[in-house]
Tab-separated table of C-alpha atoms in Angstrom:
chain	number	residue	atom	x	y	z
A	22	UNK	CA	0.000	0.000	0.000
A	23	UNK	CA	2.678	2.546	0.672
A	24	UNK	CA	4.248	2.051	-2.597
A	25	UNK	CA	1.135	2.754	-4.679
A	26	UNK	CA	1.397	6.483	-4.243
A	27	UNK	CA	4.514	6.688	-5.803
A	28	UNK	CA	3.886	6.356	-9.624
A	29	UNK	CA	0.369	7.968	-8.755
A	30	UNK	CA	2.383	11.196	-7.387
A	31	UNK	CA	5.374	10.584	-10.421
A	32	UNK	CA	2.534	10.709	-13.498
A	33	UNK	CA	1.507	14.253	-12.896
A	34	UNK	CA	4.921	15.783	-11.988
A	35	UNK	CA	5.593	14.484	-15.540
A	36	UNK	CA	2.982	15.945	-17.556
A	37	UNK	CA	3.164	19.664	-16.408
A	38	UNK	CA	6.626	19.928	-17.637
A	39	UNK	CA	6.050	18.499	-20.387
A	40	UNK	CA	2.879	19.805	-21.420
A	41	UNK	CA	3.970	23.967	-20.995
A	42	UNK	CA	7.322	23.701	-22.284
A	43	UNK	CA	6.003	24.785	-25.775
A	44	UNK	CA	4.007	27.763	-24.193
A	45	UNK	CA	7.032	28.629	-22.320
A	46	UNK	CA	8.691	29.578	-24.910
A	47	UNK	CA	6.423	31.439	-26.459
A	48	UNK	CA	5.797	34.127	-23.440
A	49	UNK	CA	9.411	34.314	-23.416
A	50	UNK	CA	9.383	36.106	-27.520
A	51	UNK	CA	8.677	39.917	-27.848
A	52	UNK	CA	5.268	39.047	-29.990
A	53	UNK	CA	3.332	37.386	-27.024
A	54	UNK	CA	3.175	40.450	-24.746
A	55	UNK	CA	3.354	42.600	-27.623
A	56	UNK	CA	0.311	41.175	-29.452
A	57	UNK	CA	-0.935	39.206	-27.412
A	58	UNK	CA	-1.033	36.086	-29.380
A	59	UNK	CA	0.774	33.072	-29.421
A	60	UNK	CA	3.431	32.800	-31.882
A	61	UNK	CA	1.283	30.231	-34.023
A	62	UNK	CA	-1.396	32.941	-34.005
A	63	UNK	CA	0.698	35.662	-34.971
A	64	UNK	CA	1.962	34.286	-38.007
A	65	UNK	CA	-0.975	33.039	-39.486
A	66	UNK	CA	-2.934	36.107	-38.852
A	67	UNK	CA	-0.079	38.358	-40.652
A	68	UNK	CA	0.078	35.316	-43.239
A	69	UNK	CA	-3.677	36.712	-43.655
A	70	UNK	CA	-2.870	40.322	-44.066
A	71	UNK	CA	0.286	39.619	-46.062
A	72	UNK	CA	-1.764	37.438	-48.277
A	73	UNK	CA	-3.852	40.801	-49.679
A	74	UNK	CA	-1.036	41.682	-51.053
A	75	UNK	CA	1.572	38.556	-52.362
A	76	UNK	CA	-0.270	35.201	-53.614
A	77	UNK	CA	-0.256	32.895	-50.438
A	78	UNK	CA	2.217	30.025	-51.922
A	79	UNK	CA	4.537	32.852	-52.417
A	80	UNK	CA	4.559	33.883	-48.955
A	81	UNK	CA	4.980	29.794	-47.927
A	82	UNK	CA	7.977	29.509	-50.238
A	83	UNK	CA	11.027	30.478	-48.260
A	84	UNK	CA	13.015	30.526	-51.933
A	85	UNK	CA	11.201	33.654	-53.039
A	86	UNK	CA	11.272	37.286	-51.858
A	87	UNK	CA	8.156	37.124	-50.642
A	88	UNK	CA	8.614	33.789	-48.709
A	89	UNK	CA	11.615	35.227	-47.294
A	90	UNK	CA	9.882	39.108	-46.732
A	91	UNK	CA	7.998	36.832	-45.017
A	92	UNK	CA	9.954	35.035	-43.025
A	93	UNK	CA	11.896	38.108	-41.686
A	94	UNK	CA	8.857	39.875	-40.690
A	95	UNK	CA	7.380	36.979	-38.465
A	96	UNK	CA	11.226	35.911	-37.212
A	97	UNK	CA	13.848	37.544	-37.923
A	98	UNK	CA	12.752	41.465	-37.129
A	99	UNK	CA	13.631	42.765	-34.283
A	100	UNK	CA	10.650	45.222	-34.503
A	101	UNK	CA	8.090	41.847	-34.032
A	102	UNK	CA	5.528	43.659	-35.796
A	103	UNK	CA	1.755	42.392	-34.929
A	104	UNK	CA	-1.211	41.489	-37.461
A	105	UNK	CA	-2.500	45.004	-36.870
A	106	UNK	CA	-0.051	47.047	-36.970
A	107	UNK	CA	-0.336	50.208	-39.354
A	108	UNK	CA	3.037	49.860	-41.323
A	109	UNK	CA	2.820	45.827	-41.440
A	110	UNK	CA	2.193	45.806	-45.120
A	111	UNK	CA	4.750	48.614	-45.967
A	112	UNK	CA	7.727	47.202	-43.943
A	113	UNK	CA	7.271	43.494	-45.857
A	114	UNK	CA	6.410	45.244	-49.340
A	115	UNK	CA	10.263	47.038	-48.455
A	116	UNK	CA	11.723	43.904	-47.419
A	117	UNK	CA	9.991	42.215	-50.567
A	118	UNK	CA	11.700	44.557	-52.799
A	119	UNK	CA	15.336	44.279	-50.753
A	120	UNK	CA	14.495	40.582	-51.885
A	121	UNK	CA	13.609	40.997	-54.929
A	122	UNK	CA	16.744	42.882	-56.088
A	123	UNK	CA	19.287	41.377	-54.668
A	124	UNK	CA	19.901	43.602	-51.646
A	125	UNK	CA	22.700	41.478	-50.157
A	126	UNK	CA	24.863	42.483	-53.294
A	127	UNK	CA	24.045	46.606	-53.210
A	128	UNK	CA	26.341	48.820	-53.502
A	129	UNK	CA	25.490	49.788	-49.662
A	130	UNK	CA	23.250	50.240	-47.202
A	131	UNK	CA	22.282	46.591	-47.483
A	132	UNK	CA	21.430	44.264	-44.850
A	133	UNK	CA	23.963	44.933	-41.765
A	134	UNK	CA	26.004	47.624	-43.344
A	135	UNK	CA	27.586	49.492	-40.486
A	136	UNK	CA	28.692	52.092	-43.024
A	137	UNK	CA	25.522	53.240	-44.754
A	138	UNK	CA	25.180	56.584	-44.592
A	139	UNK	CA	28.326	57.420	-43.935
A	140	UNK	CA	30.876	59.827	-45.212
A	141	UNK	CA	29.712	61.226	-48.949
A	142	UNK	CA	26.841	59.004	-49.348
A	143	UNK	CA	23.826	60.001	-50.607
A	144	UNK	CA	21.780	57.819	-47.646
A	145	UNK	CA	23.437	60.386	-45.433
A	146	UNK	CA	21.989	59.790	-41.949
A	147	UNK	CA	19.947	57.087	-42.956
A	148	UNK	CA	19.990	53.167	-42.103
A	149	UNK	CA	20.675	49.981	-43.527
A	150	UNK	CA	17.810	47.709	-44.990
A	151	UNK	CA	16.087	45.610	-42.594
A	152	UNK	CA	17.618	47.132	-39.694
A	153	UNK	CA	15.554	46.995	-36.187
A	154	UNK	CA	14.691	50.596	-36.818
A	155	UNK	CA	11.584	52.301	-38.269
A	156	UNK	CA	11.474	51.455	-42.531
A	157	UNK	CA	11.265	54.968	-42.638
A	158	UNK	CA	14.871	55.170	-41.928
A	159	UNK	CA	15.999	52.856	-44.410
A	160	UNK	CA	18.180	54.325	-47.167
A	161	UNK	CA	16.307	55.442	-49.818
A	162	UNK	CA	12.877	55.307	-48.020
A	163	UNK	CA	10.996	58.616	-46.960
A	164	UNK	CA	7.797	58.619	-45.515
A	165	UNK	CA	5.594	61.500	-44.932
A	166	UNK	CA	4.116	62.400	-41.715
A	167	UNK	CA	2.383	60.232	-40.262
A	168	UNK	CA	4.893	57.694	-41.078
A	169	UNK	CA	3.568	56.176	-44.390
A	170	UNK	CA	6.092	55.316	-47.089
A	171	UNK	CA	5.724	57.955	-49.371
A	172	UNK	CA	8.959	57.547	-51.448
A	173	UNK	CA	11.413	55.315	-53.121
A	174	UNK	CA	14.811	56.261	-54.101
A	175	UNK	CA	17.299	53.349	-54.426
A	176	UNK	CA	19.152	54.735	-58.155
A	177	UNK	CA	23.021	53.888	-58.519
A	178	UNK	CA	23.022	51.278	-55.945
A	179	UNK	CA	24.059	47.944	-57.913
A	180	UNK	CA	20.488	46.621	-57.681
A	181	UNK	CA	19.253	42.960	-59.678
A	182	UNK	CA	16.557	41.307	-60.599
A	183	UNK	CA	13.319	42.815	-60.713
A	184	UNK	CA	10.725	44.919	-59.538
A	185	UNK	CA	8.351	43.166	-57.805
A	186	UNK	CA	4.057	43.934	-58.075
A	187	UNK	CA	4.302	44.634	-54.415
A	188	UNK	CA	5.511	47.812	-54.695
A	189	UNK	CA	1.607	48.496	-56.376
A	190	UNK	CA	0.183	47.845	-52.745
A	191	UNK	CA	1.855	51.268	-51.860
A	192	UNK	CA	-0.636	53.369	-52.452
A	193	UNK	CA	0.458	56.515	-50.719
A	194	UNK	CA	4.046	56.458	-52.949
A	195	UNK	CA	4.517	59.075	-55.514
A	196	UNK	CA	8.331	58.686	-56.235
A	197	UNK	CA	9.659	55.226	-57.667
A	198	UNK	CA	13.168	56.086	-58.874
A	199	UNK	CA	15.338	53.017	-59.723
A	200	UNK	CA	17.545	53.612	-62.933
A	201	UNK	CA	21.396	53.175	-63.164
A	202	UNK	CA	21.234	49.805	-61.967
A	203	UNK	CA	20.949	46.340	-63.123
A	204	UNK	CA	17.254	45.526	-62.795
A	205	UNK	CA	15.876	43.319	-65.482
A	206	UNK	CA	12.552	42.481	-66.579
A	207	UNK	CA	8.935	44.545	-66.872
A	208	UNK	CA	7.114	47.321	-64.416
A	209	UNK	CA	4.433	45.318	-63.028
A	210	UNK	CA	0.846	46.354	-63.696
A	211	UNK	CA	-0.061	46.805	-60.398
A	212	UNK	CA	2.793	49.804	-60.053
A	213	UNK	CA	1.861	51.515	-63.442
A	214	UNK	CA	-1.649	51.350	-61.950
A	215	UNK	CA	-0.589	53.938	-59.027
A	216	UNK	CA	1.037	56.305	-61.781
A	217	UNK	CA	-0.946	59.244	-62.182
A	218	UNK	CA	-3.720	60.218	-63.246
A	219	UNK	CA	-4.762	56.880	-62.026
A	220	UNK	CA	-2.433	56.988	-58.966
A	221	UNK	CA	-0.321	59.075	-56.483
A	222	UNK	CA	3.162	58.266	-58.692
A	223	UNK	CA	4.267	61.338	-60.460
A	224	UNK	CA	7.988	60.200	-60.511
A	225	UNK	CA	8.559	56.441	-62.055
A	226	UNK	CA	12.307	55.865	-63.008
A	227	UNK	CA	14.032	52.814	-64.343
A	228	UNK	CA	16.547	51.901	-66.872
A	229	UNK	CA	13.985	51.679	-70.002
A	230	UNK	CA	15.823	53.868	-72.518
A	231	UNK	CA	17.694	53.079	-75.657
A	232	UNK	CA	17.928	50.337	-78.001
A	233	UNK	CA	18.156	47.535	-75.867
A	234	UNK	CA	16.385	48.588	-72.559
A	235	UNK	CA	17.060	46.450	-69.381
A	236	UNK	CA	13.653	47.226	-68.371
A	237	UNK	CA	9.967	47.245	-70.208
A	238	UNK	CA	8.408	50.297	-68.785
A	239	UNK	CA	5.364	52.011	-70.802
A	240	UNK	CA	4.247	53.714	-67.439
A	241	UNK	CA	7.430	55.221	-66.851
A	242	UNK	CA	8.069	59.322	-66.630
A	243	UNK	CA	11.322	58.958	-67.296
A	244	UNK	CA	13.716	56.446	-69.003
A	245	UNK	CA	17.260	56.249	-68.353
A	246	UNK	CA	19.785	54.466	-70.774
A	247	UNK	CA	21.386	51.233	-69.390
């Protein structure tokens, strides 16, 4: 009889610990007290916002920009944004296009550049992509006053790939300036649909002069030679 207790007493100690552990965690990460969700719930309720704007099996693919916009907005941010945050959508369209053109391979001011902004550069005072900061701050972002990204100025800075139709959920941007660099490809409907008169954009740049333009552009105000 005395012995009985003892598994009776062992069985529960056991399943506490085992049971919380996961939750433990989860108090332990900036979105919990922040959002007040669980980590699980976080990401699939900015997976829900995000997927307005970026088709969701892009945003599930960890190989694309967006998968990996993504990815650094539910993880790797510092700034552990929540589902309803105001500049949710603008800090992953950002991070999409850092993605989407390369932005480990710019010139500067890319990911963890402790220079950027230094010396003669024209992101004077300004901060590196997908630093902890505000997106505001990020070279070649400017955002108007009540902190909505308002412009896009990222010319000259050894840029690839190509523009993604993100950039067309900014609907408050009226400067898109991206020529002198190596961008290939076509301007996305969705951003010539934000050039005026039918958008805000009064200012769309890119390298679609010449004979052999690097980029398609018919909604373009200005095209620069490659």
């Amino acid at each position: 009889a005395p012995t009985a207790p003892a598994p009776t007493i062992a069985a529960p100690t056991e399943a506490p610990v085992a049971g919380p552990a996961p939750d433990t965690d989860a108090p332990t990460m900036a979105p919990t007290p922040n959002c007040n969700l669980s980590e699980r719930e976080r990401q699939q309720l900015i997976a829900g916002v995000l997927g307005d704007v970026s088709p969701r099996e892009d945003l599930e693919d960890f190989t694309t920009p967006q998968g990996m916009a993504f990815e650094f907005i539910v993880n790797d941010d510092e700034a552990q944004l929540c589902p309803d945050d105001e500049n949710l959508i603008q800090r992953y369209v950002a991070a999409v296009l850092y993605y989407s053109t390369e932005g480990d391979g710019w010139s500067e001011c890319f990911q963890g550049d402790t220079e950027c902004g230094q010396g003669q550069s024209y992101y004077g005072g300004k901060e590196a992509f997908l630093s902890p900061g505000s997106e505001c701050d990020w070279a070649g972002l400017a955002c108007n006053g009540v902190e909505e990204l308002q412009s896009i100025e990222l010319y000259d800075n050894n840029l690839r790939g190509t523009i993604p139709s993100e950039l067309g959920a900014l609907l408050v941007v009226d400067t898109i300036e991206l020529q002198e660099n190596g961008i290939t490809g076509t301007m996305p409907t969705d951003v010539c649909d934000n050039v005026t008169p039918l958008g805000l954009i009064t200012s769309l740049t890119t390298d679609c002069g010449g004979a052999e333009p690097l980029v398609e552009c018919d909604c373009c105000t200005r095209c620069y030679r490659p």
